[in-house]
Amino acid sequence: MLRACLRGANATARNNYRRNPLTSVQHCRHYTAGDTSGATKVVAAGLLTLSSGIGGTILYAKWDHKFRAAVEKNVPYSDLLFNLALGPSSQEGLPIKKQMELAQPPSMMDKQVKASKTKLEKKVKEAAESPAKESSPATTQPAQSIEEECKECHDHKDTPVTAAVHPNTESPVAMEPLKERPVEEVTARLAKQDQEEQDILASVSATLEESLASSAKTTLQAIGAQEAALQAITQHTHKLKEAMEAEVPPQEKSAQWKDLEAALANRTCAVNDASTALLKANETLGSLKSVIDKSKGLKIAAVHPLVLAAEENLHSMIVDLDKVVTKVQSAESEAKIVSQYSELVNEAKQQFQREVSSLTPEIQANWKGLTGKLSADDLNALIAHAHRRIDQLNRELAEQRVREQIHIDAALEHQKLEDQKALEKAVNTRLQHVKEEARLEQERKLGELREVMEAEMRTQLRRQAAAHTDHVQDVLKVQEHELRAEAEQVLSSKMLEQETRYRQLNQEQLDNFTLDMNTAYARLKGMEEAIDSHVVAEEEARKAHQLWLSVEALNYALRTTDTDLPTMPLKSAAEAVRDSCHDNDFALALASALPEESLHRGVYSEASLRARFNSLRSLARRVALIDESHNSLYQYFLSYLQAALLFEDEQKAPPTQLSREDLDPFKLLSYASYCLEHGDLELAAKLVNQLRGETRRVVEDWLTEARLTLETRQVVSLLSAYANAVGLGTTQAP
Amino acid sequence: MSEKQLGKKVDRCLADGAIKLGTGLGLGIVFSVLFFKRHTWPISFGSGAGLGMAYANCQNDLRSHYLLHKSEKQEE
């Protein structure tokens, strides 16, 4: 059956489905058959715009890098697209360049700072040296120098700090000791510098002396050599002149020539010696000059005179050397003239000899010795030649005479030029020497002046120091007086103050003491009174407490019930209450107001009453129709029937005012039930009190019990309220 | 307890009724057997009388509270 149903359902479903696709396909076909071109048009247009947008973006990004960066930032994965289309952005190269640039400047900065640092170091050293130099060893002005040094240190320190380079170990170490212990350091430095100066001085003087000695030796040697050369030259020229002019017999001539040759050799030798000596002297002089320059470069005052002396020596040596050299040169020029003359003569002789030999080939060179060997032809030829030669010479002579003047002028000119040149050279050398002398003189004067000024300055400084110390002493004395006076004044005022304060404190203490005593006495009195009152109050409180306790006991006694059993008799509790309030009328009255039954027998609890009521409610209902007039058995039967057939609410809230309809027993019972369920025994009792007839007789006992309970409870609550009130009254409010 | 009174009364009624009914029945039977030749009328008479007496007693008992007795009248 189920399968049949399913089959039927499937069939219907299939039918339905078959119907719907047909319709939908028809619809689709209807749609597609109509506007195919429209959709494709739309799609194509959309694709076109999209591609053009992308292409345009790519092109613009290629052109504008900022735009590309913006797009890459805002649109995710666009950087992939751009990298694909355009390649990586060229902006990647820029950060690298920037890094390089950043790397370079720090290194350049380092170099610059290092250079500046070395400069600073030098400056510091110089600055340290210069104040050390200028201040006298007596350190009369250590403060100023320290200040100067410190200022310079500060200045120098600022610049290294601003340059953010790790400071060199030397300069801070050099600067900080200056700042920390200036005096000691200054003196130490001064001493050290003096020592250094001394050493340098000693060394410089030693070197100067050495070089002076060596140069002097060499110069002397050179001078000696030059003079020797001069001598040799003069001798040689003299000999040459003699040889040229003197007509002496041939033996002597040969001896002369030998002497001449010897002299020549001597001369050349001497000249060579002289030149070497000169070179050596120049060398040593050059070295001396360099040493002098070096020592000048040291810039120490004490070196100056030595340097000056050395320079003077040098100058004099140079002057002497130059003089001798000029002498030698003049001698040499003379010798040259003489040699030229001798050469000319020799040449003439040679020529004549040649002529003669050309004429008379067989005649030998030594024609002067030949007297008889010549033939007449030879002699004639010789004489003719001699005549011719004489004519020629006469002609030449005449020519010479004619041209004498010109030649003389030319020679004069030549001589003038040479003289000019020589003059100039001499003038120059002389000028140089004079300049040198003047400079040396100046330097000497300068040195002297400097010494004088230094001495003066020292005296001035000493005077100033003395004046300063005097002034300082005076000032100190004055300050001492002032300070002492001030201190004494302060002391006296403070003493006075202290005394007054002491007296004040004493007085205050006394006053305080008396005050305290008074207050203590008053307090003691007060305390005694308070204690007395407390005792009274405590008594009261104790009584109240007792009353309260007894009332609580009574209350507790009320609560000691089982269901359907009354409480314990309240007699003892009531007795206790009465005992605890035998001076209190109100409480007594209340305590005696307790009903007798409760005292003797106890009262029922509300719960038991409630239960009892619930049980007797049905009975009351059953006899609802029975009263004085209707009380036959038939009535009983009728009332039983009524109770069986009548249904009322189990519990119904009683109205605030009872009307006549509400006096129906059933209603009353339901009201009473409600009241009982809600804990209102009083109202329930009141309601039950309205019952009449047999119903009333049935619930009579319950009512009396309820009345009893209510009474007792009322009394007990009053008593407990009273006890609470009394207890509260007796407690001391904080 | 006042609420138990009614119960007690009803008990008494019932007991009394049972006794009287029984007695009447018995007497009726006896009389019927002895004197009235086993007629049923004495039985029914006797039980009826007994029941009636019991009824009357019960009713009287139940309404006894509402009836002023002679002594009470005299006291008033």
mmCIF file of C-alpha atoms in Angstrom, chain A residues 31-285:
data_model
loop_
_atom_site.group_PDB
_atom_site.id
_atom_site.type_symbol
_atom_site.label_atom_id
_atom_site.label_comp_id
_atom_site.label_asym_id
_atom_site.label_seq_id
_atom_site.Cartn_x
_atom_site.Cartn_y
_atom_site.Cartn_z
ATOM 1 C CA TYR A 31 13.941 34.311 -24.822
ATOM 2 C CA THR A 32 16.877 32.961 -26.763
ATOM 3 C CA ALA A 33 15.003 32.874 -30.040
ATOM 4 C CA GLY A 34 14.277 36.578 -29.715
ATOM 5 C CA ASP A 35 17.239 38.799 -28.779
ATOM 6 C CA THR A 36 20.428 36.766 -29.219
ATOM 7 C CA SER A 37 22.362 39.648 -30.746
ATOM 8 C CA GLY A 38 21.473 42.011 -27.870
ATOM 9 C CA ALA A 39 23.080 39.953 -25.136
ATOM 10 C CA THR A 40 26.192 39.292 -27.115
ATOM 11 C CA LYS A 41 26.362 42.966 -27.940
ATOM 12 C CA VAL A 42 26.191 43.890 -24.295
ATOM 13 C CA VAL A 43 28.790 41.300 -23.334
ATOM 14 C CA ALA A 44 31.114 42.370 -26.110
ATOM 15 C CA ALA A 45 30.784 46.031 -25.174
ATOM 16 C CA GLY A 46 31.515 45.265 -21.556
ATOM 17 C CA LEU A 47 34.585 43.240 -22.414
ATOM 18 C CA LEU A 48 35.807 45.957 -24.732
ATOM 19 C CA THR A 49 35.491 48.672 -22.104
ATOM 20 C CA LEU A 50 37.198 46.512 -19.505
ATOM 21 C CA SER A 51 40.128 45.689 -21.756
ATOM 22 C CA SER A 52 40.484 49.299 -22.848
ATOM 23 C CA GLY A 53 40.432 50.391 -19.222
ATOM 24 C CA ILE A 54 43.139 47.923 -18.295
ATOM 25 C CA GLY A 55 45.235 48.796 -21.329
ATOM 26 C CA GLY A 56 44.910 52.496 -20.624
ATOM 27 C CA THR A 57 45.901 51.965 -17.008
ATOM 28 C CA ILE A 58 48.963 49.976 -18.017
ATOM 29 C CA LEU A 59 50.061 52.555 -20.547
ATOM 30 C CA TYR A 60 49.624 55.422 -18.140
ATOM 31 C CA ALA A 61 51.435 53.501 -15.456
ATOM 32 C CA LYS A 62 54.308 52.987 -17.848
ATOM 33 C CA TRP A 63 54.489 56.697 -18.343
ATOM 34 C CA ASP A 64 53.813 57.904 -14.816
ATOM 35 C CA HIS A 65 55.533 55.985 -12.050
ATOM 36 C CA LYS A 66 53.649 57.687 -9.259
ATOM 37 C CA PHE A 67 50.408 56.596 -10.743
ATOM 38 C CA ARG A 68 51.765 53.084 -10.994
ATOM 39 C CA ALA A 69 52.803 53.131 -7.374
ATOM 40 C CA ALA A 70 49.400 54.453 -6.320
ATOM 41 C CA VAL A 71 47.603 51.766 -8.291
ATOM 42 C CA GLU A 72 49.888 49.059 -6.926
ATOM 43 C CA LYS A 73 49.222 50.278 -3.416
ATOM 44 C CA ASN A 74 45.477 50.504 -3.750
ATOM 45 C CA VAL A 75 44.638 47.593 -6.022
ATOM 46 C CA PRO A 76 45.934 44.225 -4.802
ATOM 47 C CA TYR A 77 47.745 42.012 -7.252
ATOM 48 C CA SER A 78 48.036 44.900 -9.712
ATOM 49 C CA ASP A 79 51.774 44.872 -9.144
ATOM 50 C CA LEU A 80 51.871 41.366 -10.615
ATOM 51 C CA LEU A 81 50.044 42.593 -13.673
ATOM 52 C CA PHE A 82 52.346 45.565 -14.044
ATOM 53 C CA ASN A 83 55.441 43.464 -13.612
ATOM 54 C CA LEU A 84 54.132 41.121 -16.269
ATOM 55 C CA ALA A 85 53.337 43.941 -18.662
ATOM 56 C CA LEU A 86 56.016 46.514 -18.000
ATOM 57 C CA GLY A 87 58.722 44.701 -16.094
ATOM 58 C CA PRO A 88 59.765 45.598 -12.562
ATOM 59 C CA SER A 89 59.345 49.174 -11.558
ATOM 60 C CA SER A 90 62.353 51.403 -12.125
ATOM 61 C CA GLN A 91 61.856 52.883 -8.720
ATOM 62 C CA GLU A 92 63.558 49.865 -7.236
ATOM 63 C CA GLY A 93 66.905 51.244 -8.459
ATOM 64 C CA LEU A 94 66.441 54.553 -6.650
ATOM 65 C CA PRO A 95 66.457 53.223 -3.105
ATOM 66 C CA ILE A 96 69.755 51.427 -3.825
ATOM 67 C CA LYS A 97 71.279 54.633 -5.104
ATOM 68 C CA LYS A 98 70.034 56.451 -2.069
ATOM 69 C CA GLN A 99 71.612 53.832 0.138
ATOM 70 C CA MET A 100 74.874 54.250 -1.691
ATOM 71 C CA GLU A 101 74.685 57.973 -1.337
ATOM 72 C CA LEU A 102 73.943 57.598 2.318
ATOM 73 C CA ALA A 103 76.890 55.245 2.655
ATOM 74 C CA GLN A 104 79.193 57.675 0.916
ATOM 75 C CA PRO A 105 78.474 60.781 2.928
ATOM 76 C CA PRO A 106 79.142 59.049 6.248
ATOM 77 C CA SER A 107 82.531 57.892 4.987
ATOM 78 C CA MET A 108 83.275 61.346 3.630
ATOM 79 C CA MET A 109 82.120 62.833 6.838
ATOM 80 C CA ASP A 110 84.402 60.450 8.683
ATOM 81 C CA LYS A 111 87.337 61.538 6.584
ATOM 82 C CA GLN A 112 86.525 65.173 6.991
ATOM 83 C CA VAL A 113 86.022 64.823 10.651
ATOM 84 C CA LYS A 114 89.223 62.857 10.959
ATOM 85 C CA ALA A 115 91.059 65.565 9.089
ATOM 86 C CA SER A 116 89.489 68.167 11.260
ATOM 87 C CA LYS A 117 90.365 66.051 14.270
ATOM 88 C CA THR A 118 94.031 65.927 13.275
ATOM 89 C CA LYS A 119 93.936 69.646 12.694
ATOM 90 C CA LEU A 120 92.361 70.123 16.067
ATOM 91 C CA GLU A 121 95.011 67.959 17.648
ATOM 92 C CA LYS A 122 97.694 70.039 16.075
ATOM 93 C CA LYS A 123 95.960 73.179 17.151
ATOM 94 C CA VAL A 124 95.593 71.860 20.660
ATOM 95 C CA LYS A 125 99.248 71.004 20.828
ATOM 96 C CA GLU A 126 100.228 74.368 19.450
ATOM 97 C CA ALA A 127 97.789 76.099 21.729
ATOM 98 C CA ALA A 128 99.140 74.114 24.629
ATOM 99 C CA GLU A 129 102.656 74.992 23.575
ATOM 100 C CA SER A 130 102.030 78.639 22.932
ATOM 101 C CA PRO A 131 100.524 79.439 26.293
ATOM 102 C CA ALA A 132 103.242 77.320 27.827
ATOM 103 C CA LYS A 133 105.812 79.301 25.881
ATOM 104 C CA GLU A 134 104.353 82.644 26.720
ATOM 105 C CA SER A 135 103.811 82.042 30.405
ATOM 106 C CA SER A 136 106.931 82.219 32.383
ATOM 107 C CA PRO A 137 108.189 79.192 34.222
ATOM 108 C CA ALA A 138 107.273 81.003 37.413
ATOM 109 C CA THR A 139 103.587 80.287 36.591
ATOM 110 C CA THR A 140 102.447 83.584 37.881
ATOM 111 C CA GLN A 141 99.395 83.354 35.764
ATOM 112 C CA PRO A 142 98.315 79.770 35.896
ATOM 113 C CA ALA A 143 94.701 80.783 36.144
ATOM 114 C CA GLN A 144 94.698 82.697 32.925
ATOM 115 C CA SER A 145 96.584 80.049 31.080
ATOM 116 C CA ILE A 146 94.320 77.431 32.516
ATOM 117 C CA GLU A 147 91.371 79.494 31.445
ATOM 118 C CA GLU A 148 92.811 79.907 28.003
ATOM 119 C CA GLU A 149 93.571 76.277 27.746
ATOM 120 C CA CYS A 150 90.207 75.367 29.112
ATOM 121 C CA LYS A 151 88.463 77.709 26.730
ATOM 122 C CA GLU A 152 90.404 76.298 23.864
ATOM 123 C CA CYS A 153 89.683 72.847 25.148
ATOM 124 C CA HIS A 154 86.009 73.700 25.304
ATOM 125 C CA ASP A 155 86.090 75.074 21.819
ATOM 126 C CA HIS A 156 87.959 72.120 20.575
ATOM 127 C CA LYS A 157 85.731 69.821 22.484
ATOM 128 C CA ASP A 158 82.569 71.319 20.976
ATOM 129 C CA THR A 159 83.593 70.642 17.443
ATOM 130 C CA PRO A 160 84.480 66.993 18.034
ATOM 131 C CA VAL A 161 81.171 66.513 19.858
ATOM 132 C CA THR A 162 79.133 68.009 17.049
ATOM 133 C CA ALA A 163 80.859 65.756 14.577
ATOM 134 C CA ALA A 164 79.274 62.464 15.365
ATOM 135 C CA VAL A 165 82.428 60.449 15.123
ATOM 136 C CA HIS A 166 83.922 58.345 17.802
ATOM 137 C CA PRO A 167 86.491 60.657 19.310
ATOM 138 C CA ASN A 168 90.151 59.903 18.994
ATOM 139 C CA THR A 169 91.623 58.590 22.162
ATOM 140 C CA GLU A 170 94.398 61.125 22.203
ATOM 141 C CA SER A 171 92.582 64.423 22.173
ATOM 142 C CA PRO A 172 90.006 63.719 24.898
ATOM 143 C CA VAL A 173 92.704 62.240 27.061
ATOM 144 C CA ALA A 174 94.780 65.284 26.410
ATOM 145 C CA MET A 175 91.849 67.614 27.028
ATOM 146 C CA GLU A 176 90.265 65.974 30.047
ATOM 147 C CA PRO A 177 93.401 65.948 32.208
ATOM 148 C CA LEU A 178 93.698 69.612 31.430
ATOM 149 C CA LYS A 179 90.199 70.233 32.650
ATOM 150 C CA GLU A 180 90.432 68.002 35.668
ATOM 151 C CA ARG A 181 93.801 68.963 37.125
ATOM 152 C CA PRO A 182 94.863 72.108 35.391
ATOM 153 C CA VAL A 183 97.507 73.423 37.715
ATOM 154 C CA GLU A 184 99.509 70.330 38.165
ATOM 155 C CA GLU A 185 99.152 69.416 34.569
ATOM 156 C CA VAL A 186 100.151 72.846 33.424
ATOM 157 C CA THR A 187 103.262 72.877 35.543
ATOM 158 C CA ALA A 188 104.101 69.385 34.462
ATOM 159 C CA ARG A 189 103.531 70.286 30.877
ATOM 160 C CA LEU A 190 105.552 73.423 31.256
ATOM 161 C CA ALA A 191 108.386 71.529 32.860
ATOM 162 C CA LYS A 192 108.159 68.938 30.185
ATOM 163 C CA GLN A 193 108.133 71.534 27.494
ATOM 164 C CA ASP A 194 111.077 73.307 29.051
ATOM 165 C CA GLN A 195 112.889 70.060 29.163
ATOM 166 C CA GLU A 196 111.999 69.441 25.589
ATOM 167 C CA GLU A 197 113.120 72.885 24.634
ATOM 168 C CA GLN A 198 116.381 72.389 26.391
ATOM 169 C CA ASP A 199 116.903 69.126 24.672
ATOM 170 C CA ILE A 200 116.009 70.541 21.320
ATOM 171 C CA LEU A 201 118.189 73.515 21.976
ATOM 172 C CA ALA A 202 121.086 71.358 22.913
ATOM 173 C CA SER A 203 120.600 69.164 19.903
ATOM 174 C CA VAL A 204 120.132 72.098 17.585
ATOM 175 C CA SER A 205 123.153 73.890 18.907
ATOM 176 C CA ALA A 206 125.156 70.723 18.596
ATOM 177 C CA THR A 207 124.062 70.206 15.027
ATOM 178 C CA LEU A 208 124.630 73.832 14.189
ATOM 179 C CA GLU A 209 128.063 73.822 15.667
ATOM 180 C CA GLU A 210 128.887 70.666 13.877
ATOM 181 C CA SER A 211 127.675 71.869 10.569
ATOM 182 C CA LEU A 212 129.281 75.278 11.168
ATOM 183 C CA ALA A 213 132.556 73.665 11.978
ATOM 184 C CA SER A 214 132.382 71.440 8.965
ATOM 185 C CA SER A 215 131.322 74.229 6.665
ATOM 186 C CA ALA A 216 133.975 76.547 8.096
ATOM 187 C CA LYS A 217 136.585 73.907 7.516
ATOM 188 C CA THR A 218 135.455 73.271 4.008
ATOM 189 C CA THR A 219 135.121 76.957 3.270
ATOM 190 C CA LEU A 220 138.573 77.619 4.576
ATOM 191 C CA GLN A 221 139.793 74.756 2.540
ATOM 192 C CA ALA A 222 137.989 76.119 -0.466
ATOM 193 C CA ILE A 223 139.319 79.579 0.145
ATOM 194 C CA GLY A 224 142.774 78.193 0.565
ATOM 195 C CA ALA A 225 142.367 76.168 -2.544
ATOM 196 C CA GLN A 226 141.025 79.141 -4.430
ATOM 197 C CA GLU A 227 143.874 81.303 -3.274
ATOM 198 C CA ALA A 228 146.281 78.620 -4.240
ATOM 199 C CA ALA A 229 144.568 78.470 -7.573
ATOM 200 C CA LEU A 230 144.818 82.232 -7.807
ATOM 201 C CA GLN A 231 148.432 82.071 -7.015
ATOM 202 C CA ALA A 232 148.946 79.372 -9.553
ATOM 203 C CA ILE A 233 147.031 81.289 -12.162
ATOM 204 C CA THR A 234 148.914 84.493 -11.554
ATOM 205 C CA GLN A 235 152.145 82.644 -11.608
ATOM 206 C CA HIS A 236 151.234 80.945 -14.761
ATOM 207 C CA THR A 237 150.218 84.121 -16.472
ATOM 208 C CA HIS A 238 153.291 85.849 -15.313
ATOM 209 C CA LYS A 239 155.384 83.024 -16.617
ATOM 210 C CA LEU A 240 153.467 83.062 -19.825
ATOM 211 C CA LYS A 241 153.930 86.749 -20.222
ATOM 212 C CA GLU A 242 157.543 86.343 -19.557
ATOM 213 C CA ALA A 243 157.693 83.540 -22.002
ATOM 214 C CA MET A 244 155.890 85.599 -24.555
ATOM 215 C CA GLU A 245 157.731 88.798 -24.149
ATOM 216 C CA ALA A 246 161.128 87.947 -22.913
ATOM 217 C CA GLU A 247 163.736 87.217 -25.495
ATOM 218 C CA VAL A 248 165.917 84.725 -23.804
ATOM 219 C CA PRO A 249 168.321 82.146 -25.052
ATOM 220 C CA PRO A 250 166.792 78.889 -26.206
ATOM 221 C CA GLN A 251 167.907 76.816 -23.223
ATOM 222 C CA GLU A 252 166.309 79.130 -20.878
ATOM 223 C CA LYS A 253 163.406 79.232 -23.271
ATOM 224 C CA SER A 254 162.957 75.534 -23.043
ATOM 225 C CA ALA A 255 163.375 75.756 -19.325
ATOM 226 C CA GLN A 256 160.915 78.552 -19.367
ATOM 227 C CA TRP A 257 158.531 76.510 -21.440
ATOM 228 C CA LYS A 258 158.997 73.642 -19.058
ATOM 229 C CA ASP A 259 158.370 75.996 -16.168
ATOM 230 C CA LEU A 260 155.395 77.248 -18.083
ATOM 231 C CA GLU A 261 154.080 73.796 -18.601
ATOM 232 C CA ALA A 262 154.661 72.993 -14.964
ATOM 233 C CA ALA A 263 152.935 76.170 -14.022
ATOM 234 C CA LEU A 264 150.083 75.304 -16.348
ATOM 235 C CA ALA A 265 149.828 71.879 -14.864
ATOM 236 C CA ASN A 266 150.016 73.400 -11.447
ATOM 237 C CA ARG A 267 147.367 75.859 -12.380
ATOM 238 C CA THR A 268 145.008 73.254 -13.780
ATOM 239 C CA CYS A 269 145.607 71.119 -10.749
ATOM 240 C CA ALA A 270 145.055 74.028 -8.446
ATOM 241 C CA VAL A 271 141.993 75.085 -10.358
ATOM 242 C CA ASN A 272 140.548 71.588 -10.156
ATOM 243 C CA ASP A 273 141.322 71.407 -6.497
ATOM 244 C CA ALA A 274 139.757 74.774 -6.051
ATOM 245 C CA SER A 275 136.638 73.787 -7.932
ATOM 246 C CA THR A 276 136.243 70.562 -5.959
ATOM 247 C CA ALA A 277 136.882 72.398 -2.749
ATOM 248 C CA LEU A 278 134.350 74.966 -3.840
ATOM 249 C CA LEU A 279 131.812 72.282 -4.560
ATOM 250 C CA LYS A 280 132.446 70.683 -1.213
ATOM 251 C CA ALA A 281 132.195 74.047 0.471
ATOM 252 C CA ASN A 282 128.962 74.752 -1.356
ATOM 253 C CA GLU A 283 127.631 71.403 -0.297
ATOM 254 C CA THR A 284 128.463 71.955 3.313
ATOM 255 C CA LEU A 285 127.137 75.468 3.124
#
